[in-house]
Coordinates of C-alpha atoms and ligand atoms in Angstrom, one line a residue:
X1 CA -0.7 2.0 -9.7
X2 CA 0.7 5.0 -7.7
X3 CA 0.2 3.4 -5.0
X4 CA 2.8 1.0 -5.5
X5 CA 5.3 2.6 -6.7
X6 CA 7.5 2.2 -3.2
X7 CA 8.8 -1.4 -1.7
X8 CA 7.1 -0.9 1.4
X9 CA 3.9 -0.2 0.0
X10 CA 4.6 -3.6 -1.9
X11 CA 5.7 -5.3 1.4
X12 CA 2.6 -4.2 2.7
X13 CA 0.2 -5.8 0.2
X14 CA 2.3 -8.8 0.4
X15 CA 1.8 -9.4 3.8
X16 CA -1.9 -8.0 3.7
X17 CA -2.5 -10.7 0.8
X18 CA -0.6 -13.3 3.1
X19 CA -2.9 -13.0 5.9
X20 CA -6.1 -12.7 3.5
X21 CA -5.2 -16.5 2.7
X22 CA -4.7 -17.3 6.3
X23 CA -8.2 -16.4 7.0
X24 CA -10.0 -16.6 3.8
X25 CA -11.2 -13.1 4.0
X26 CA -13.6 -11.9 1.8
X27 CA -12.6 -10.6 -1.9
X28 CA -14.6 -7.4 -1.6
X29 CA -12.8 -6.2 1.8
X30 CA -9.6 -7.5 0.5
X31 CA -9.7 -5.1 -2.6
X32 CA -11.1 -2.1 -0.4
X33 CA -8.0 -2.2 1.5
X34 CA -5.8 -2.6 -1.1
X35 CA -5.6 1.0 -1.5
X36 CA -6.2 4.1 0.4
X37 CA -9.7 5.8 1.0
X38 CA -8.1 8.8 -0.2
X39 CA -5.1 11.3 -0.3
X40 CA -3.9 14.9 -0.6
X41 CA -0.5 16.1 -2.4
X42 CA 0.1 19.8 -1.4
X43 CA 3.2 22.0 -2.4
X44 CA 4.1 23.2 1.0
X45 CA 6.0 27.1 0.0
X46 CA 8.6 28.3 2.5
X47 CA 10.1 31.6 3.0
X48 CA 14.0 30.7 3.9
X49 CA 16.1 32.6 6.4
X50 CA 18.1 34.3 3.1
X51 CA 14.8 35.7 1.7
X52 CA 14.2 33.1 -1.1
X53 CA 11.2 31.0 -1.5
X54 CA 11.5 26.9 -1.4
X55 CA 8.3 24.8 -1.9
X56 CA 8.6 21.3 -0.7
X57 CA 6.1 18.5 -1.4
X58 CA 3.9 17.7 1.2
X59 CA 1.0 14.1 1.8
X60 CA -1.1 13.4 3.9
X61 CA -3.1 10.1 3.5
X62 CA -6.0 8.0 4.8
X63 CA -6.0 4.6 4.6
X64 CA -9.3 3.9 6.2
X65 CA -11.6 5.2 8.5
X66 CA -14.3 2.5 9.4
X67 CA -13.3 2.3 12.9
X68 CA -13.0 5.8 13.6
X69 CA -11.0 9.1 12.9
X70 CA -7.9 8.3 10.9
X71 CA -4.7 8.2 13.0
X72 CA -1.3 8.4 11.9
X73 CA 2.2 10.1 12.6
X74 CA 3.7 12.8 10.2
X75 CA 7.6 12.4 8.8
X76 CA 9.7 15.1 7.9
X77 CA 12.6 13.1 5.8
X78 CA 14.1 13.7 2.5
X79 CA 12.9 10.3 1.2
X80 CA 9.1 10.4 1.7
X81 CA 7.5 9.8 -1.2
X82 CA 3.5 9.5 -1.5
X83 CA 3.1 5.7 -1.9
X84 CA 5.4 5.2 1.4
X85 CA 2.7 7.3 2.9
X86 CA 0.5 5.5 2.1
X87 CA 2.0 2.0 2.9
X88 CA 2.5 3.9 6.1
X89 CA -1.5 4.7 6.8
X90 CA -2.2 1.4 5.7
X91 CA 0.1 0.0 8.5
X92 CA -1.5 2.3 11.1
X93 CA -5.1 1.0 9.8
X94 CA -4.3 -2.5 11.0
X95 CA -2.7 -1.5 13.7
X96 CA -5.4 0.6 15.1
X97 CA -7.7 -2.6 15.1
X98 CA -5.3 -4.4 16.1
X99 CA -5.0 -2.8 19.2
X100 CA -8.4 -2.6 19.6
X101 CA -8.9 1.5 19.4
X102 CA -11.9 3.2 17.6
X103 CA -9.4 4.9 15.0
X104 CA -8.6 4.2 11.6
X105 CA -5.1 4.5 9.8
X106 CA -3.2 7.9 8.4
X107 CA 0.2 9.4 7.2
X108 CA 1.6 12.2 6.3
X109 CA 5.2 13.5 5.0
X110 CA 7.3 15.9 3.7
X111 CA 9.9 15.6 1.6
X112 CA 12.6 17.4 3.6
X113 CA 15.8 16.6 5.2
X114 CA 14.5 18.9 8.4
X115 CA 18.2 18.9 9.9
X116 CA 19.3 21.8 7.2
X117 CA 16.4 23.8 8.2
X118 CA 16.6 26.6 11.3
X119 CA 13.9 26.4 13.4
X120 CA 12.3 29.4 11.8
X121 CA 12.1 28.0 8.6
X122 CA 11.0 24.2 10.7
X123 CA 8.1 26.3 12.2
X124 CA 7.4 28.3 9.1
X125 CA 7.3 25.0 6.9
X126 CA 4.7 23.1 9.7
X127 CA 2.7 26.3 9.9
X128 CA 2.3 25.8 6.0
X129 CA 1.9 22.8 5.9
X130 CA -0.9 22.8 8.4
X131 CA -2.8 25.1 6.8
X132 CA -2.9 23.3 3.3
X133 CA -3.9 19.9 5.1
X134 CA -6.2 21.6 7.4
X135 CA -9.3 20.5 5.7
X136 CA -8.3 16.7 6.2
X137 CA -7.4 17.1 9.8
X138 CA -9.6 17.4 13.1
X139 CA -10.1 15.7 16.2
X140 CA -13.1 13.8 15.2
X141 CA -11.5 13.4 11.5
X142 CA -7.6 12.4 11.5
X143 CA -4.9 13.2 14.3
X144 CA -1.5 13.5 13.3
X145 CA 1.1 12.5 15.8
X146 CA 5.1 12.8 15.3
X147 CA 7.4 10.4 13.4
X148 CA 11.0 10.3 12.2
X149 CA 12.1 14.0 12.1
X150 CA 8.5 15.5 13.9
X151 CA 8.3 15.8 17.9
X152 CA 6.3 17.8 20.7
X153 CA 7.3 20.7 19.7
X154 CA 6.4 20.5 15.4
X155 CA 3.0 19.3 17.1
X156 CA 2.5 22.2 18.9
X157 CA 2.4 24.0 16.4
X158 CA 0.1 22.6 14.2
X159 CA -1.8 23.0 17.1
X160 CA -1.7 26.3 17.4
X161 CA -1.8 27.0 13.5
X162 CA -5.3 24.7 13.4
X163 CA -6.2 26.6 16.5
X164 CA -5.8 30.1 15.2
X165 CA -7.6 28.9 12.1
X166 CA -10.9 27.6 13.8
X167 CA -10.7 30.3 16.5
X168 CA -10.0 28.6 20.2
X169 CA -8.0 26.1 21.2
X170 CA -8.1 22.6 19.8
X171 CA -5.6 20.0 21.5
X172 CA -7.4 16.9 20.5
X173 CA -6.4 17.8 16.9
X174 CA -2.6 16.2 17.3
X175 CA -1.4 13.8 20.2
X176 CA 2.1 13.7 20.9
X177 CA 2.2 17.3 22.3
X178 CA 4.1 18.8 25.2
X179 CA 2.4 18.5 28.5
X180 CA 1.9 22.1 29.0
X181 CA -0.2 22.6 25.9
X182 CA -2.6 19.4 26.8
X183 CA 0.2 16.1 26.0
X184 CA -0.5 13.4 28.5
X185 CA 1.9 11.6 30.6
X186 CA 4.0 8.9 29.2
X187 CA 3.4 9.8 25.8
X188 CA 6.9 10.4 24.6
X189 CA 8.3 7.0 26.0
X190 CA 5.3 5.3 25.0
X191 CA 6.3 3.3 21.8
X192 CA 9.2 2.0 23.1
X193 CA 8.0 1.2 26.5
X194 CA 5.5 -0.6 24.4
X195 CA 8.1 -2.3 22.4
X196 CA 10.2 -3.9 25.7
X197 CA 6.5 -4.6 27.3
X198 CA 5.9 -6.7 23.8
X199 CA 9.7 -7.8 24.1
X200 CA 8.9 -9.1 28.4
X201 CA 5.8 -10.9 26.8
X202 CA 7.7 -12.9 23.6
X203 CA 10.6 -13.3 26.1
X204 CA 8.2 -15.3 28.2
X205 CA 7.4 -17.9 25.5
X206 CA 10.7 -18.2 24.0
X207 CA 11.6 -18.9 28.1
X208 CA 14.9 -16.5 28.1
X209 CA 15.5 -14.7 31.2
X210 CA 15.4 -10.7 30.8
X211 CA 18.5 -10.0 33.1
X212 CA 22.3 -8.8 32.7
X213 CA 23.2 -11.7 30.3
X214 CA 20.8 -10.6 27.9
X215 CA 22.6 -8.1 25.3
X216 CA 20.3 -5.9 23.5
X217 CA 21.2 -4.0 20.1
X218 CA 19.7 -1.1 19.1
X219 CA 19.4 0.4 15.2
X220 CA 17.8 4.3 15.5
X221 CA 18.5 5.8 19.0
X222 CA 15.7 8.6 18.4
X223 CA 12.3 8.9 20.2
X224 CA 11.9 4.9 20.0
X225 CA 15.5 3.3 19.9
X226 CA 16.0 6.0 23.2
X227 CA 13.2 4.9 25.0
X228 CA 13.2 1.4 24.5
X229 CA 17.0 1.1 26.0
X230 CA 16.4 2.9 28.9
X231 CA 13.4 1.2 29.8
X232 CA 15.5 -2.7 28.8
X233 CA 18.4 -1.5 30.4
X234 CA 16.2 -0.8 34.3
X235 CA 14.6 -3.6 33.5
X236 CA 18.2 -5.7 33.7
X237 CA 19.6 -6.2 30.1
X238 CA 22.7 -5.1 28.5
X239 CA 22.8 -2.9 25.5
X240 CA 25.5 -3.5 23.7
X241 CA 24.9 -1.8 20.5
X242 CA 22.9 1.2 19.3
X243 CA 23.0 3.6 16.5
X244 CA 21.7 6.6 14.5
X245 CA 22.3 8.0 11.2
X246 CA 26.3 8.8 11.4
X247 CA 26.5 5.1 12.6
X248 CA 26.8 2.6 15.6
X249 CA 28.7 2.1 18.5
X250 CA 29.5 -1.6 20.6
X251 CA 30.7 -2.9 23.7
X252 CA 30.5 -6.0 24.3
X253 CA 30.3 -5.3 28.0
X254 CA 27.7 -3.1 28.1
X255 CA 27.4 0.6 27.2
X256 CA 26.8 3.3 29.7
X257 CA 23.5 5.0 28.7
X258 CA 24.2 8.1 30.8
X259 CA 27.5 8.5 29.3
X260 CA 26.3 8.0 26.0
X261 CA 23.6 10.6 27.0
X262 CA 26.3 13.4 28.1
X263 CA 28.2 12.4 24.9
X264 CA 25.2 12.8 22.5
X265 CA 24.2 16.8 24.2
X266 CA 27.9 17.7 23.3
X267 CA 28.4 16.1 20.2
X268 CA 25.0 15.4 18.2
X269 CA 25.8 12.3 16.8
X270 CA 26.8 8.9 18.2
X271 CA 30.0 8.6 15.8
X272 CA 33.1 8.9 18.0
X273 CA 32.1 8.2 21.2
X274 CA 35.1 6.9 22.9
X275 CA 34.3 4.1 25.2
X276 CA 33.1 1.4 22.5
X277 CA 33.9 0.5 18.7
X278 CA 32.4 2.0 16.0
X279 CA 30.2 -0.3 13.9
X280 CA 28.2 0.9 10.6
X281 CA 24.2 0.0 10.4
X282 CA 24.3 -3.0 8.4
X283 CA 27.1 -4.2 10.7
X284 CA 25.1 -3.8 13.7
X285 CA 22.5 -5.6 12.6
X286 CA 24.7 -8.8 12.3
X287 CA 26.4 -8.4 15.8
X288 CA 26.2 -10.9 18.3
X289 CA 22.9 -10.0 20.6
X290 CA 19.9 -12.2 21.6
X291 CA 17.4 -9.2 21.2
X292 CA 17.1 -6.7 18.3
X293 CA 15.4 -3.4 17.7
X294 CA 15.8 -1.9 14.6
X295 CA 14.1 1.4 15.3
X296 CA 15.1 4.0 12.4
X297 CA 14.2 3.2 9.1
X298 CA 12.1 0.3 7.4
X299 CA 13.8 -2.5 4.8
X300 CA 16.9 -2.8 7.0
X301 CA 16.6 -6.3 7.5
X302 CA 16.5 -8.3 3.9
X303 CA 17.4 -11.1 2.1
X304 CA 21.0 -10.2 2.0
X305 CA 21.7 -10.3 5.7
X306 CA 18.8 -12.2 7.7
X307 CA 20.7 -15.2 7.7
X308 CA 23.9 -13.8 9.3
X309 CA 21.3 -11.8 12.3
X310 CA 22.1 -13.6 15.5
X311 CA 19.3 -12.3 17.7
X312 CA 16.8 -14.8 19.1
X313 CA 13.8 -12.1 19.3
X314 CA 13.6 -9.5 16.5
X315 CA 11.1 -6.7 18.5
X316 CA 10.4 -4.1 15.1
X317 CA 10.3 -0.6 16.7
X318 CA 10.2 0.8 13.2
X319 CA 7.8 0.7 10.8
X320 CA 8.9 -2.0 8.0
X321 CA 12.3 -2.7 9.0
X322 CA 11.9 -6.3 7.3
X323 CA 11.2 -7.4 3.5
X324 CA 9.1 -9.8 3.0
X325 CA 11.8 -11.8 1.9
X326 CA 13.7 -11.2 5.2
X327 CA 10.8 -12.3 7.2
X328 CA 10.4 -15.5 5.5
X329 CA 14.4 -16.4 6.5
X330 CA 13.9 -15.3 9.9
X331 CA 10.1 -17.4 9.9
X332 CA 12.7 -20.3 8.3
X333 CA 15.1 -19.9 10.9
X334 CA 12.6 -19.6 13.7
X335 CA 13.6 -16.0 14.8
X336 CA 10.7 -14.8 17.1
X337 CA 10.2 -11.5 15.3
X338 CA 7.6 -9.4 17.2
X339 CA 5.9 -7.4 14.5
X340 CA 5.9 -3.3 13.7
X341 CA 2.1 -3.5 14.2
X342 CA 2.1 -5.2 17.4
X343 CA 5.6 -4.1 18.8
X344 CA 5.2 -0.7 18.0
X345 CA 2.1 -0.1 18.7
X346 CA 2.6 1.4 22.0
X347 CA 2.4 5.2 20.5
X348 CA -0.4 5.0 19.3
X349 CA -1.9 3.4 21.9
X350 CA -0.8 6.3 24.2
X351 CA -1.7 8.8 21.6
X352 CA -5.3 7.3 21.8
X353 CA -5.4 7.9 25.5
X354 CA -4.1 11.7 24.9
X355 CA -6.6 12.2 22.7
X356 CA -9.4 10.7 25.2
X357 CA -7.5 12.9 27.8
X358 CA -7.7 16.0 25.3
X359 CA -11.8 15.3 24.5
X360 CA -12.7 15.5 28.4
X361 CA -10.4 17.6 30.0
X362 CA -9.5 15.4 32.1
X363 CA -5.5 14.1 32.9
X364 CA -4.2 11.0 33.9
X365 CA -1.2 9.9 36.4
X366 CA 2.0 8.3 34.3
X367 CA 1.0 5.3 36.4
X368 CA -2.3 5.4 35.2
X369 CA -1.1 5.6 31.2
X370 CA 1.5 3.4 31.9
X371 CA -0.8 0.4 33.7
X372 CA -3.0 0.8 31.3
X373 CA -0.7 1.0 28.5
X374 CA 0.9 -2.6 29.8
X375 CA -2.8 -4.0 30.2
X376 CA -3.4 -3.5 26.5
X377 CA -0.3 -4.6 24.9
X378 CA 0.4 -7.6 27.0
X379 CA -3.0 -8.9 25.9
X380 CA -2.9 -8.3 22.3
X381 CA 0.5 -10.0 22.8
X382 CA -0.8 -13.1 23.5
X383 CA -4.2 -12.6 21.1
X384 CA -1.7 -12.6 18.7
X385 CA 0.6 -15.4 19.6
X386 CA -2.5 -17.9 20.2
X387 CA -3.8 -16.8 16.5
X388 CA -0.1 -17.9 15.6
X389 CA -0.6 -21.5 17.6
X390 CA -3.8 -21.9 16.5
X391 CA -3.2 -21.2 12.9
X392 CA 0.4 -22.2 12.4
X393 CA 1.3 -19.2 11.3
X394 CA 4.3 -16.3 11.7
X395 CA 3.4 -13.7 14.6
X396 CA 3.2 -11.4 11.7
X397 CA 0.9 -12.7 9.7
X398 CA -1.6 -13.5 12.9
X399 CA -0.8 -9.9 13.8
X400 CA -2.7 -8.7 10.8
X401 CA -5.2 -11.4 11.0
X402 CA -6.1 -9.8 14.3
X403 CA -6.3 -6.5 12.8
X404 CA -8.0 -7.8 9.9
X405 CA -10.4 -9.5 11.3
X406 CA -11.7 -6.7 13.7
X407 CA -12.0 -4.3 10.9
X408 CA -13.7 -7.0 8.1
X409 CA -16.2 -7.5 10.4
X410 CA -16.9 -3.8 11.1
X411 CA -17.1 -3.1 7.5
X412 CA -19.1 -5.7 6.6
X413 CA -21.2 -4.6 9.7
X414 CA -21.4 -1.0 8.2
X415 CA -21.9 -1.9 4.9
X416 CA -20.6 -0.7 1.5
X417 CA -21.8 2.5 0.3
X418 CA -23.7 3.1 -2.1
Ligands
LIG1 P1 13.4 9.8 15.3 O1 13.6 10.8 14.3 O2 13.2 10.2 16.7 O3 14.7 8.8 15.4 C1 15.1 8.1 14.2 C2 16.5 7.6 14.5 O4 17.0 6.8 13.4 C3 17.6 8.6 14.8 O5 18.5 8.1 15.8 C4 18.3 8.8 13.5 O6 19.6 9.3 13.6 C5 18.3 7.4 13.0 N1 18.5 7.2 11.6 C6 18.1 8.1 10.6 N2 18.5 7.6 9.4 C7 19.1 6.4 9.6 C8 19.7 5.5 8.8 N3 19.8 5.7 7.5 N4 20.3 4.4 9.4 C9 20.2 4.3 10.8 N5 19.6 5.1 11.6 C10 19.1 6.2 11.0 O7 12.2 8.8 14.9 P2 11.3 7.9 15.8 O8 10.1 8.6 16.1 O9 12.1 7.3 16.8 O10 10.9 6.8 14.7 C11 11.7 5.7 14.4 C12 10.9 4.6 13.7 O11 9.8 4.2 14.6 C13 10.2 5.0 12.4 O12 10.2 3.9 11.6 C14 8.8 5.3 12.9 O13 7.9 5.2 11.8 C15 8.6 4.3 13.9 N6 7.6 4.7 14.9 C16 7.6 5.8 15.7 C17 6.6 6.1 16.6 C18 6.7 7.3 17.5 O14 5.9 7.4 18.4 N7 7.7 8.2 17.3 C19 5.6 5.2 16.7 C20 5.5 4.0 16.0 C21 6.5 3.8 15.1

């Protein structure tokens, strides 16, 4: 099926199929969610800054929408493909219900590598693309948000194209926006604030103490990777590795994030920054640390290196970092790996409240987002981890049985149509 074509959409059903068995879910909702309600393939055209036209392929997918409009971020990367969208939405799905928000689960993508485009041609290509998706999207239908290679800015401006198109302005239609065009507080920090409030939880039951002895490594030091060390590093740990695309860098002793920070507006990229060693991104992943984020890309962490990873807690700040057959070494090895959909799953939570914000014109505080942001992952935390006790199962799999369960019963609730 075409569906299936990519290893994460794969992973996915494994998992999926994994926590079916757990909690002997029902055949029919089983096969409905083994494949997406629906999705749209558009040839996004692009007038280039040297006059000549390029058409890049553009998705957008929903998984399912029982709960609620369909949710999901939208990746500009030179290796999206439609069935990794779609594993993608499918991810979001659960995690939606997971979380316990009234959304369903979405993707989208384009295949791009966005860093050889000039910002004209990166707002000509969203504007495009907007306008041939436009008939999917809408605050009460599905709400993109950003993901690897989108931001504030790429929202705002399929905010404004959607705007222009309907005739006044629209901010609930994206989340993830600038402040100044309707974003809320906290939003940009928000999944990986969410990933170290997941990472204070787990480090609670594994009893390790979150202060200066802890070293933290760090794979993808974008949006998530960057929030999610400054937020471990106030609260007392040590990062001692992190990384992006041109590579890694360690110390042992600790990096200085505000260093790293002046180093990374001169020079772009983490590769040569002078006060640590430089390490590749399968190396870092193998370095000694008690806790791990991979944050960049997902199947980093596979059968051929989960057995050398030191870390004692494995918090996934990307989507799908881990094969299946990764997970089970780490289950084997009794690594507490917090799971994308959980870990994660602070964005979206965030992007939910932006969206509530958006709907009634009405802002919140950062402490207001932020509380409430804590209140909800710290309790599907430990939803999750007393499904794991009480089932004897992997955090991951009681992850999706949480997510699972919550939308089952909804379906079931609704009914199949016809
Ligand atoms: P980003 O584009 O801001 O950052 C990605 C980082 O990964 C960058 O540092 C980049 O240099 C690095 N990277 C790219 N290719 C790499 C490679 N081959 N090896 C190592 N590093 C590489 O993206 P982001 O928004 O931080 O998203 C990162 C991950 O988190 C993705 O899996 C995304 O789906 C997931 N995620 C993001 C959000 C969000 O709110 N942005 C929410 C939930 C999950």
């Amino acid at each position: 099926m075409i569906w299936e074509e990519s290893h994460l959409y794969k992973n996915s059903l494994r998992q999926l199929d994994r926590a079916a068995s757990v909690m002997d879910l029902d055949p029919n909702i089983l096969i409905r969610l083994h494949t997406p309600k629906r999705a749209l393939i558009v040839s996004v055209p692009v007038m280039m800054d040297d006059g000549k036209i390029k058409v890049f392929d553009g998705y957008r997918v929903h998984h399912n929408m029982i709960l609620g409009p369909a949710k999901g971020g939208i990746r500009y990367h030179q290796d999206v493909t439609l069935s990794e969208v779609a594993a993608l939405a499918m991810l979001m799905t659960f995690k939606c219900s997971l979380m316990a928000l009234p959304l369903g689960g979405a993707k989208g993508g384009i295949c791009v590598n966005p860093s050889e485009l000039s910002m004209g041609e990166l707002q000509r290509m969203t504007r495009r693309y907007t306008t041939e998706i436009l008939p999917f999207i809408g605050p009460e239908k599905d709400i993109p948000a950003p993901d690897i290679g989108t931001n504030g800015q790429v929202m705002s401006w399929i905010m404004d194209t959607y705007s222009q198109e309907v005739g006044h302005a629209v901010p609930g239609v994206v989340t993830g926006k600038p402040i100044d065009v309707g974003g809320s507080l906290g939003r940009e920090e928000a999944t990986g604030r969410g990933v170290v409030y997941t990472i204070i939880e787990a480090a609670k039951v594994a009893n390790m103490n979150l202060d200066e002895s802890i070293s933290v490594s760090i794979q993808g030091y974008g949006n998530v990777g960057g929030a999610a060390a400054r937020k471990i590093e106030k609260i007392g740990c040590k990062i001692t590795s992190i990384s992006d695309v041109s590579g890694g860098i360690y110390n042992a002793n600790g990096l200085n994030l505000d260093d790293v920070k002046t180093y990374l507006d001169k020079n772009k990229v983490l590769k040569g920054y002078p006060e640590a060693d430089f390490v590749t991104n399968t190396e870092l992943l193998e370095l000694d640390c008690d806790i791990l984020i991979p944050a960049a890309l997902d199947g980093q962490i596979t059968e051929r290196n989960a057995d050398k990873i030191k870390a004692k807690i494995i918090a996934e700040g990307a989507n799908g970092p881990t094969t299946s057959a990764g997970d089970q070494i780490l289950n084997d090895r009794g690594v507490l790996v917090i799971p994308d959909i959980l870990a994660n799953a602070g964005g979206v939570v965030v992007s939910y409240f932006e969206w509530v914000q958006g709907l009634q014109h009405l802002f919140w505080t950062e402490k207001e987002v932020n509380n409430k942001l804590w209140d909800i992952m710290s309790a599907a935390f430990h939803r999750v981890h007393h499904i794991s006790q009480e089932r004897k199962v992997s955090i991951r799999t009681a992850a999706l049985v949480a997510g699972i369960d919550r939308l089952a019963s909804a379906m079931k609730t609704r009914g199949f149509f016809p």
